[in-house]
Amino acid sequence: MVVIALIPALLFGMYNVGYQHFLAVGQEAGFFEKFIYGFLAVLPKIIVSYVVGLGIEFVVAQWKNEEIQEGFLVSGLLIPMIVPVECPLWILAVATAFSVIFAKEVFGGTGMNIFNPALITRAFLFFAYPTKMSGDAVWVSTDSIFGIGGGQVVDGFTGATMLGQAATAAPGASELINVNGTPATMWDMVVGLIPGSIGETSVIAILIGAVILLWTGVASWKTMISVFVGGAFMAWVFNTIGPDTPMAQMPWYEHLVLGGFCFGAVFMATDPVTSARTETGKYIFGFLIGVMAIIIRVLNPGYPEGMMLAILLMNIFAPLIDYCVVQGNISRREKRAIKSNN
């Protein structure tokens, strides 16, 4: 069901890759030409992710004489969706192998990992190959693929993401710019026609996935909603008492629709293996993810996208949150029992 829920964001991501390409080079192209360009750019990443990840899982399963688990079917699709389109395939293969081995198999395999494997892949890429995961040159493809597209970028071209622009803008600046130099509208941000990781830009496509996950009961609405509440609250705090920087003064609703915030809240924070499992703990876990994501964005200009680090940080504290909730329940029951006996 998670794979099915990811399909809308994946298909739109493919289209957006082509859309951003033809916008950058100033060429006219139809819907299908844009989609085919993006499809050809994204498909190799999906193949590499599955071949490397499933290959390692097959080897480990044979070595342990265990059945092969289906967990990587989700991670294998998440990984290519949370990386820039210009991420080299060999680097993606190395990062996927690192994630499967050190973030999953060493903990015991599917269901035993404490970190989200897809986010560990992105973290490995960001810290091991930072120039391939950030900057202005990784989010928009300008090369031709099998003779489709290609060309010199237009005047005024900017390949930076909206968050990247806000992080490096001078105090008082407020306008965000599209690839072709035109001002970005709120509609662009919600629909997803902006530079970013392949599957993270479209709020509408992610919303469709969220409805599927919630309708089928796969994801927890408590965790999901709490992430947005925490992010909106922290963004409002910075709007009120924060520094005079574009990132701190960015409206709370723009924080929620830009970068990987929506994608992380829907598909990453709700991972049942690495998130809090108690009902009260889900509220706390999600709220703190939203708060930490905005804090990292605003206070760390070198890393404008804070969702990945926020979720990984809270993955560490998820067991502690559950422990505190359980102990709190035990203490309250003991007090009630003492009162009833008296």
XYZ file of C-alpha atoms in Angstrom:
342
model
C 0.000 0.000 0.000
C 2.887 2.394 0.669
C 4.284 1.725 -2.801
C 0.851 2.420 -4.294
C 0.585 5.623 -2.241
C 3.979 6.741 -3.592
C 2.954 6.378 -7.250
C 1.258 9.810 -7.621
C 4.310 11.628 -6.261
C 6.625 9.503 -8.397
C 4.700 10.135 -11.623
C 4.486 13.852 -10.954
C 8.185 13.884 -10.075
C 8.983 12.388 -13.460
C 6.907 15.049 -15.188
C 8.470 17.829 -13.111
C 11.981 16.686 -14.013
C 11.078 17.163 -17.677
C 9.190 20.387 -16.977
C 12.148 21.930 -15.149
C 14.527 20.807 -17.895
C 12.610 22.408 -20.747
C 11.941 25.508 -18.654
C 15.669 25.864 -17.969
C 16.727 25.521 -21.610
C 13.853 27.657 -22.899
C 12.407 25.032 -25.236
C 8.748 24.354 -25.931
C 7.627 20.802 -25.236
C 4.362 18.933 -24.837
C 3.178 17.021 -21.778
C 4.342 13.631 -22.997
C 7.764 14.882 -24.099
C 8.308 16.347 -20.642
C 7.113 13.163 -18.963
C 9.215 10.874 -21.163
C 12.303 12.981 -20.465
C 11.690 12.718 -16.719
C 10.839 9.023 -16.960
C 14.133 8.274 -18.705
C 16.007 10.348 -16.114
C 14.386 8.729 -13.072
C 14.016 5.093 -14.166
C 17.752 4.255 -13.956
C 17.789 5.459 -10.341
C 14.880 3.195 -9.444
C 16.585 0.239 -11.126
C 19.892 0.882 -9.341
C 18.151 1.261 -5.983
C 16.265 -2.019 -6.307
C 19.097 -4.019 -7.859
C 21.623 -2.998 -5.200
C 19.281 -3.075 -2.203
C 17.396 -6.265 -3.061
C 20.626 -7.915 -4.160
C 22.140 -7.374 -0.711
C 18.944 -8.524 0.991
C 18.877 -11.710 -1.111
C 22.487 -12.485 -0.169
C 21.871 -11.846 3.539
C 18.672 -13.917 3.496
C 20.517 -16.873 1.936
C 23.359 -16.500 4.403
C 20.959 -16.492 7.368
C 18.681 -19.161 5.862
C 15.732 -16.797 6.264
C 12.844 -15.839 4.032
C 13.252 -12.679 1.991
C 11.270 -9.788 3.478
C 9.311 -7.298 1.379
C 10.356 -4.230 3.391
C 12.865 -2.967 0.828
C 10.158 -2.684 -1.802
C 9.201 0.531 -0.012
C 12.719 1.776 0.736
C 13.831 0.968 -2.802
C 11.241 3.358 -4.205
C 11.704 6.022 -1.538
C 15.453 6.315 -2.137
C 15.347 7.589 -5.763
C 12.463 9.920 -4.867
C 14.411 11.838 -2.200
C 17.546 12.584 -4.222
C 18.266 15.273 -6.853
C 17.836 14.272 -10.476
C 21.543 14.868 -11.135
C 22.719 12.426 -8.434
C 25.156 10.024 -10.204
C 24.052 6.386 -10.335
C 27.283 4.996 -8.873
C 27.006 7.295 -5.859
C 23.375 6.240 -5.399
C 24.463 2.593 -5.529
C 27.154 3.126 -2.873
C 24.741 4.993 -0.597
C 22.030 2.351 -0.997
C 24.474 -0.427 -0.146
C 25.682 1.489 2.914
C 22.115 2.029 4.081
C 20.975 -1.569 3.679
C 24.064 -2.996 5.367
C 24.710 -0.545 8.202
C 21.238 0.854 8.877
C 19.235 -2.321 8.450
C 21.010 -5.670 8.283
C 23.394 -5.070 11.195
C 20.341 -4.394 13.372
C 18.725 -7.686 12.376
C 16.959 -6.867 9.122
C 13.402 -5.765 8.357
C 11.502 -4.607 11.424
C 14.608 -4.344 13.612
C 16.231 -1.129 12.321
C 16.099 1.996 14.461
C 16.741 4.421 11.571
C 14.751 4.850 8.377
C 16.960 3.214 5.687
C 15.932 5.647 2.937
C 16.859 8.639 5.102
C 20.173 7.046 6.013
C 20.844 6.796 2.276
C 20.161 10.506 1.887
C 22.232 11.369 4.959
C 25.163 9.321 3.638
C 24.916 11.092 0.285
C 24.714 14.528 1.874
C 27.718 14.119 4.158
C 29.892 11.957 1.879
C 29.134 13.728 -1.410
C 27.754 17.166 -0.456
C 28.317 18.725 -3.880
C 26.015 16.090 -5.409
C 23.210 16.774 -2.929
C 23.169 20.554 -2.557
C 23.903 23.762 -4.431
C 22.472 25.091 -7.683
C 23.642 22.482 -10.185
C 22.020 19.250 -8.973
C 18.266 19.917 -9.043
C 17.658 20.573 -12.734
C 18.892 18.360 -15.560
C 20.007 20.260 -18.667
C 21.491 17.373 -20.667
C 19.753 15.538 -23.479
C 18.593 11.971 -22.826
C 18.424 9.661 -25.849
C 18.161 12.740 -28.041
C 15.364 14.338 -26.034
C 15.948 17.887 -24.764
C 19.328 19.420 -24.073
C 20.710 22.871 -24.663
C 22.088 25.961 -23.003
C 20.207 27.404 -20.071
C 18.256 30.614 -20.512
C 19.269 34.005 -19.127
C 18.270 34.414 -15.477
C 18.445 30.667 -14.869
C 18.648 29.592 -11.224
C 18.842 25.938 -10.290
C 18.518 26.486 -6.563
C 15.533 25.198 -4.628
C 13.189 27.658 -2.921
C 14.671 26.801 0.476
C 18.177 27.141 -0.907
C 17.349 30.622 -2.149
C 15.860 31.627 1.199
C 18.880 30.305 3.089
C 21.355 32.382 1.081
C 19.248 35.521 0.519
C 20.078 38.824 2.171
C 17.961 40.058 5.099
C 14.730 41.628 3.900
C 14.611 39.642 0.655
C 11.346 37.805 0.172
C 10.914 36.874 -3.495
C 11.587 33.287 -4.576
C 12.539 32.694 -8.204
C 11.662 29.903 -10.627
C 14.208 28.192 -12.864
C 13.588 30.610 -15.738
C 13.948 33.699 -13.541
C 10.238 34.404 -12.986
C 8.802 34.838 -9.457
C 7.516 31.607 -7.896
C 3.880 31.666 -6.828
C 2.176 29.761 -4.036
C 0.436 27.747 -6.738
C 3.826 26.645 -8.111
C 4.818 25.486 -4.635
C 1.625 23.542 -3.958
C 1.424 21.909 -7.379
C 5.149 21.184 -7.261
C 6.441 22.928 -10.394
C 9.651 23.952 -8.631
C 13.160 22.475 -8.352
C 13.669 19.858 -5.653
C 14.167 16.169 -4.990
C 12.388 13.983 -7.519
C 9.341 12.992 -5.476
C 9.124 15.747 -2.875
C 7.842 18.818 -4.694
C 4.108 18.233 -5.257
C 1.917 18.775 -2.192
C -1.134 17.608 -4.150
C 0.459 14.301 -5.187
C 1.713 13.716 -1.647
C -1.770 14.509 -0.302
C -3.225 11.788 -2.527
C -0.692 9.368 -1.052
C -1.576 10.512 2.473
C -5.270 9.833 1.848
C -4.442 6.312 0.649
C -2.269 5.596 3.700
C -4.826 6.959 6.147
C -7.814 5.331 4.416
C -6.136 1.911 4.566
C -4.869 2.427 8.122
C -1.242 1.927 7.104
C -0.054 5.277 8.532
C -0.935 6.981 11.801
C -2.887 10.224 11.423
C -1.695 11.190 14.904
C 1.945 11.220 13.815
C 1.194 12.836 10.471
C -0.936 15.690 11.795
C 1.444 16.320 14.706
C 4.354 16.906 12.317
C 2.434 19.679 10.567
C 1.267 21.189 13.863
C 4.833 21.200 15.216
C 6.213 22.742 12.029
C 3.529 25.426 11.859
C 3.990 26.271 15.541
C 7.775 26.626 15.301
C 7.553 28.651 12.095
C 5.063 30.990 13.805
C 7.463 31.382 16.734
C 10.281 32.399 14.384
C 7.930 34.739 12.495
C 7.122 36.409 15.818
C 10.434 36.589 17.657
C 12.981 35.212 15.203
C 15.872 36.953 13.436
C 15.312 39.176 10.397
C 16.296 36.588 7.805
C 14.243 35.315 4.856
C 14.155 31.788 6.289
C 13.002 32.908 9.741
C 10.392 35.280 8.321
C 9.066 32.810 5.754
C 5.320 32.296 6.416
C 4.513 29.072 8.244
C 2.439 27.727 5.357
C 5.352 28.136 2.932
C 7.574 26.162 5.293
C 5.064 23.320 5.210
C 4.795 23.123 1.406
C 8.481 23.612 0.527
C 11.297 21.095 0.553
C 10.695 17.629 1.913
C 8.387 18.650 4.761
C 5.171 17.147 3.378
C 6.923 14.081 1.975
C 8.712 13.444 5.261
C 5.565 13.906 7.324
C 3.524 11.504 5.189
C 5.971 8.780 4.176
C 8.957 8.971 6.558
C 7.737 10.054 9.985
C 4.910 7.498 9.867
C 7.236 4.520 9.317
C 5.885 2.056 11.935
C 9.302 0.493 12.558
C 11.250 3.648 13.403
C 8.547 5.897 14.881
C 6.895 5.948 18.297
C 4.372 3.159 18.833
C 2.325 4.322 21.812
C -0.701 6.408 20.953
C 0.362 9.389 23.072
C 3.941 8.954 21.932
C 2.879 9.410 18.308
C 1.669 12.933 19.075
C 4.922 13.813 20.835
C 7.109 12.163 18.199
C 5.413 13.936 15.290
C 5.273 17.316 17.004
C 8.988 17.257 17.826
C 9.860 16.310 14.237
C 8.003 19.366 12.952
C 9.631 21.621 15.549
C 13.156 20.326 14.890
C 12.776 20.547 11.102
C 12.008 24.271 11.265
C 14.712 24.933 13.872
C 17.332 23.283 11.653
C 16.130 25.176 8.586
C 16.194 28.566 10.251
C 19.287 28.303 12.441
C 21.531 26.322 10.095
C 21.918 28.215 6.787
C 24.280 25.530 5.518
C 21.467 22.976 5.561
C 18.166 24.607 4.579
C 16.285 21.302 4.338
C 15.893 20.159 7.953
C 13.355 17.354 7.588
C 15.832 14.527 7.111
C 17.903 15.342 10.182
C 14.776 15.998 12.271
C 13.314 12.561 11.524
C 16.618 10.755 12.052
C 17.101 12.566 15.360
C 13.637 11.612 16.564
C 14.194 8.012 15.406
C 16.794 7.902 18.172
C 14.374 9.221 20.778
C 11.291 7.225 19.710
C 11.984 4.350 22.160
C 12.573 6.856 24.979
C 9.294 8.614 24.189
C 7.430 5.296 24.306
C 9.187 4.344 27.553
C 8.203 7.625 29.219
C 4.601 7.277 28.058
C 4.358 3.701 29.344
C 5.965 4.587 32.669
C 3.613 7.539 33.012
C 0.629 5.259 32.469
C 1.967 2.783 35.038
C 2.466 5.545 37.605
C -1.064 6.874 37.106
C -2.549 3.380 37.463
C -0.591 2.786 40.655
C -1.868 6.058 42.098
C -5.450 5.162 41.181
C -5.015 1.723 42.750
C -3.675 3.256 45.978
C -6.593 5.706 46.150
C -9.158 2.952 45.567
C -7.583 0.782 48.288
C -7.650 3.665 50.734
